[in-house]
Each structure stands twice: as C-alpha cells, then as structure tokens.
Short mmCIF file of N, CA and C in Angstrom, two decimals:
data_model
loop_
_atom_site.label_atom_id
_atom_site.label_comp_id
_atom_site.label_asym_id
_atom_site.label_seq_id
_atom_site.Cartn_x
_atom_site.Cartn_y
_atom_site.Cartn_z
N MET A 1 66.49 35.29 -91.90
CA MET A 1 67.68 36.07 -91.26
C MET A 1 67.08 36.76 -90.36
N ASP A 2 65.88 37.09 -89.53
CA ASP A 2 65.69 38.01 -88.95
C ASP A 2 66.19 36.97 -87.36
N TYR A 3 66.50 36.09 -87.45
CA TYR A 3 66.79 35.43 -86.30
C TYR A 3 68.07 35.85 -86.08
N VAL A 4 68.99 36.02 -86.92
CA VAL A 4 70.12 36.11 -87.13
C VAL A 4 70.73 37.68 -86.54
N SER A 5 70.11 38.68 -86.85
CA SER A 5 69.71 39.71 -86.72
C SER A 5 69.26 40.12 -85.15
N ALA A 6 68.33 39.12 -84.52
CA ALA A 6 68.16 39.13 -83.23
C ALA A 6 68.36 38.32 -82.48
N LEU A 7 69.46 37.47 -82.70
CA LEU A 7 70.44 36.86 -81.70
C LEU A 7 71.56 37.24 -81.59
N LEU A 8 71.81 38.21 -82.40
CA LEU A 8 73.28 39.04 -82.59
C LEU A 8 73.33 39.66 -81.62
N PRO A 9 72.75 40.94 -81.25
CA PRO A 9 73.44 41.41 -79.92
C PRO A 9 73.47 41.08 -78.61
N PRO A 10 72.61 40.05 -78.55
CA PRO A 10 72.63 38.96 -77.12
C PRO A 10 74.41 38.19 -76.99
N PHE A 11 74.45 37.76 -78.16
CA PHE A 11 75.87 36.97 -78.36
C PHE A 11 77.24 38.17 -78.60
N VAL A 12 76.89 39.45 -79.22
CA VAL A 12 77.94 40.15 -78.63
C VAL A 12 78.31 40.46 -77.11
N MET A 13 76.61 41.07 -76.60
CA MET A 13 77.05 41.78 -75.51
C MET A 13 77.57 40.37 -74.16
N ALA A 14 77.53 38.69 -74.85
CA ALA A 14 78.09 38.08 -73.91
C ALA A 14 79.25 38.06 -73.98
N ALA A 15 79.86 37.87 -75.68
CA ALA A 15 80.83 38.05 -75.83
C ALA A 15 81.96 39.26 -74.91
N LEU A 16 81.28 40.39 -75.05
CA LEU A 16 82.29 41.01 -74.21
C LEU A 16 82.18 41.42 -73.04
N PHE A 17 81.15 40.49 -72.15
CA PHE A 17 81.35 40.39 -70.46
C PHE A 17 81.98 39.54 -70.21
N ILE A 18 82.09 38.46 -71.24
CA ILE A 18 83.16 37.47 -71.12
C ILE A 18 84.53 38.20 -71.06
N ALA A 19 84.63 39.00 -71.82
CA ALA A 19 86.41 39.56 -72.05
C ALA A 19 86.42 40.58 -70.88
N VAL A 20 85.71 41.29 -70.54
CA VAL A 20 85.48 42.15 -69.37
C VAL A 20 86.11 41.38 -68.04
N ILE A 21 85.23 40.16 -67.68
CA ILE A 21 85.86 39.34 -66.94
C ILE A 21 86.81 38.49 -66.83
N ARG A 22 87.44 38.05 -67.80
CA ARG A 22 89.00 37.80 -68.57
C ARG A 22 89.71 38.64 -67.94
N VAL A 23 89.67 39.92 -68.16
CA VAL A 23 90.28 41.01 -68.11
C VAL A 23 90.62 41.29 -66.38
N ILE A 24 89.40 41.60 -65.60
CA ILE A 24 89.48 41.20 -64.35
C ILE A 24 90.17 40.24 -63.97
N VAL A 25 89.89 39.33 -64.40
CA VAL A 25 90.43 38.01 -63.39
C VAL A 25 92.01 38.25 -63.78
N LYS A 26 92.44 38.48 -64.53
CA LYS A 26 94.13 38.51 -65.37
C LYS A 26 95.02 39.74 -64.51
N THR A 27 94.26 40.79 -64.25
CA THR A 27 94.71 41.52 -63.66
C THR A 27 94.66 41.92 -62.14
N GLN A 28 94.04 40.76 -61.38
CA GLN A 28 94.38 40.00 -59.72
C GLN A 28 95.54 40.00 -59.64
N GLY A 29 96.13 40.34 -58.85
CA GLY A 29 97.65 39.72 -58.06
C GLY A 29 98.53 40.61 -59.18
N GLY A 30 100.05 39.93 -59.39
CA GLY A 30 100.81 39.66 -60.15
C GLY A 30 101.79 41.24 -59.46
N ALA A 31 102.45 42.34 -60.09
CA ALA A 31 103.34 43.08 -59.93
C ALA A 31 102.57 44.29 -59.09
N ASN A 32 101.13 44.34 -59.41
CA ASN A 32 100.31 46.08 -58.63
C ASN A 32 99.88 45.57 -57.62
N LYS A 33 100.12 44.31 -57.35
CA LYS A 33 99.17 43.40 -56.21
C LYS A 33 99.55 44.25 -55.02
N ALA A 34 101.15 44.11 -54.59
CA ALA A 34 101.96 44.61 -53.40
C ALA A 34 101.67 46.18 -53.64
N LYS A 35 101.57 46.53 -54.53
CA LYS A 35 101.38 48.09 -54.26
C LYS A 35 100.04 48.50 -53.99
N GLU A 36 99.11 47.67 -54.31
CA GLU A 36 97.79 47.86 -54.14
C GLU A 36 97.28 47.74 -52.29
N ASP A 37 97.98 46.59 -51.83
CA ASP A 37 98.24 46.25 -50.51
C ASP A 37 98.58 47.18 -50.11
N ALA A 38 100.27 47.85 -50.27
CA ALA A 38 100.57 48.88 -49.32
C ALA A 38 99.79 50.10 -49.29
N ALA A 39 99.10 50.43 -50.73
CA ALA A 39 98.33 51.48 -50.46
C ALA A 39 96.96 51.28 -49.14
N VAL A 40 96.55 50.17 -49.28
CA VAL A 40 95.10 49.96 -48.62
C VAL A 40 95.59 49.93 -47.28
N ASP A 41 96.81 49.20 -46.97
CA ASP A 41 97.22 49.23 -45.31
C ASP A 41 97.33 50.60 -44.88
N ALA A 42 98.26 51.61 -45.66
CA ALA A 42 98.56 52.68 -45.34
C ALA A 42 96.80 53.53 -44.99
N ALA A 43 96.31 53.26 -45.93
CA ALA A 43 94.86 54.27 -45.19
C ALA A 43 94.11 53.59 -44.37
N LEU A 44 94.34 52.35 -44.12
CA LEU A 44 93.69 52.11 -42.89
C LEU A 44 94.39 52.26 -41.73
N SER A 45 95.45 52.41 -41.77
CA SER A 45 96.09 52.71 -40.95
C SER A 45 96.44 54.45 -40.49
N ARG A 46 96.05 55.08 -41.46
CA ARG A 46 95.87 56.31 -41.05
C ARG A 46 94.38 56.34 -40.18
N VAL A 47 93.36 55.84 -41.28
CA VAL A 47 92.46 55.91 -40.40
C VAL A 47 92.13 55.28 -38.71
N GLU A 48 92.92 54.52 -38.81
CA GLU A 48 93.02 53.90 -37.47
C GLU A 48 93.91 54.65 -36.24
N GLY A 49 94.62 55.50 -37.08
CA GLY A 49 95.65 56.73 -36.06
C GLY A 49 94.57 57.71 -35.73
N ALA A 50 93.84 58.15 -36.60
CA ALA A 50 92.85 59.24 -36.26
C ALA A 50 91.97 58.89 -35.37
N ARG A 51 91.50 57.33 -35.88
CA ARG A 51 90.21 57.37 -34.59
C ARG A 51 91.03 56.80 -33.16
N GLN A 52 92.15 56.50 -33.48
CA GLN A 52 92.80 56.87 -31.73
C GLN A 52 93.12 58.06 -31.26
N SER A 53 93.70 58.59 -32.20
CA SER A 53 93.82 59.91 -31.40
C SER A 53 92.66 60.99 -31.42
N SER A 54 91.42 60.19 -31.67
CA SER A 54 90.43 61.09 -31.34
C SER A 54 89.54 60.74 -29.72
N GLY A 55 90.14 59.41 -29.72
CA GLY A 55 89.62 58.91 -28.73
C GLY A 55 89.90 59.24 -27.32
N LYS A 56 91.71 59.51 -28.09
CA LYS A 56 92.13 60.12 -26.39
C LYS A 56 91.89 61.78 -26.09
N ALA A 57 91.57 62.03 -26.94
CA ALA A 57 90.92 63.69 -26.66
C ALA A 57 89.90 63.29 -25.88
N ASP A 58 88.91 62.66 -26.17
CA ASP A 58 87.77 62.82 -25.91
C ASP A 58 87.90 62.32 -24.30
N ALA A 59 89.07 61.44 -24.15
CA ALA A 59 88.86 60.77 -22.47
C ALA A 59 89.46 62.08 -21.67
#
C-alpha cells in the first residue's frame, strides 16, 4: 500500500492542474471578452496619448 500513498499526491496535483487549465480556457472570450478588450484599448490609448503629449512638449 506504500505505492498508493506515494502515487496519490502526483495524481491529485495533476487533476488540480488540469482543472485549473480547463477553467482558464473556458473563461477566455465570452461575455467578458469585449469588456476586457475595451479596458486594454483604453489603457493603451491613455499611454499613447501621454507619450504624444510629452513628445510635443519636448519639441
């Protein structure tokens, strides 16, 4: 029975790892994708706007 207790933790960790990967894959896209994309686009435009305004001040 020692082999069962030796193999149980790796199997449990493998099952949890697979479950986490499945959750990550399932939550990609869907209803929140547009909201996340809009937040990223807004952040990028703010950074780009700040970079352009600082570039104009230097010139």
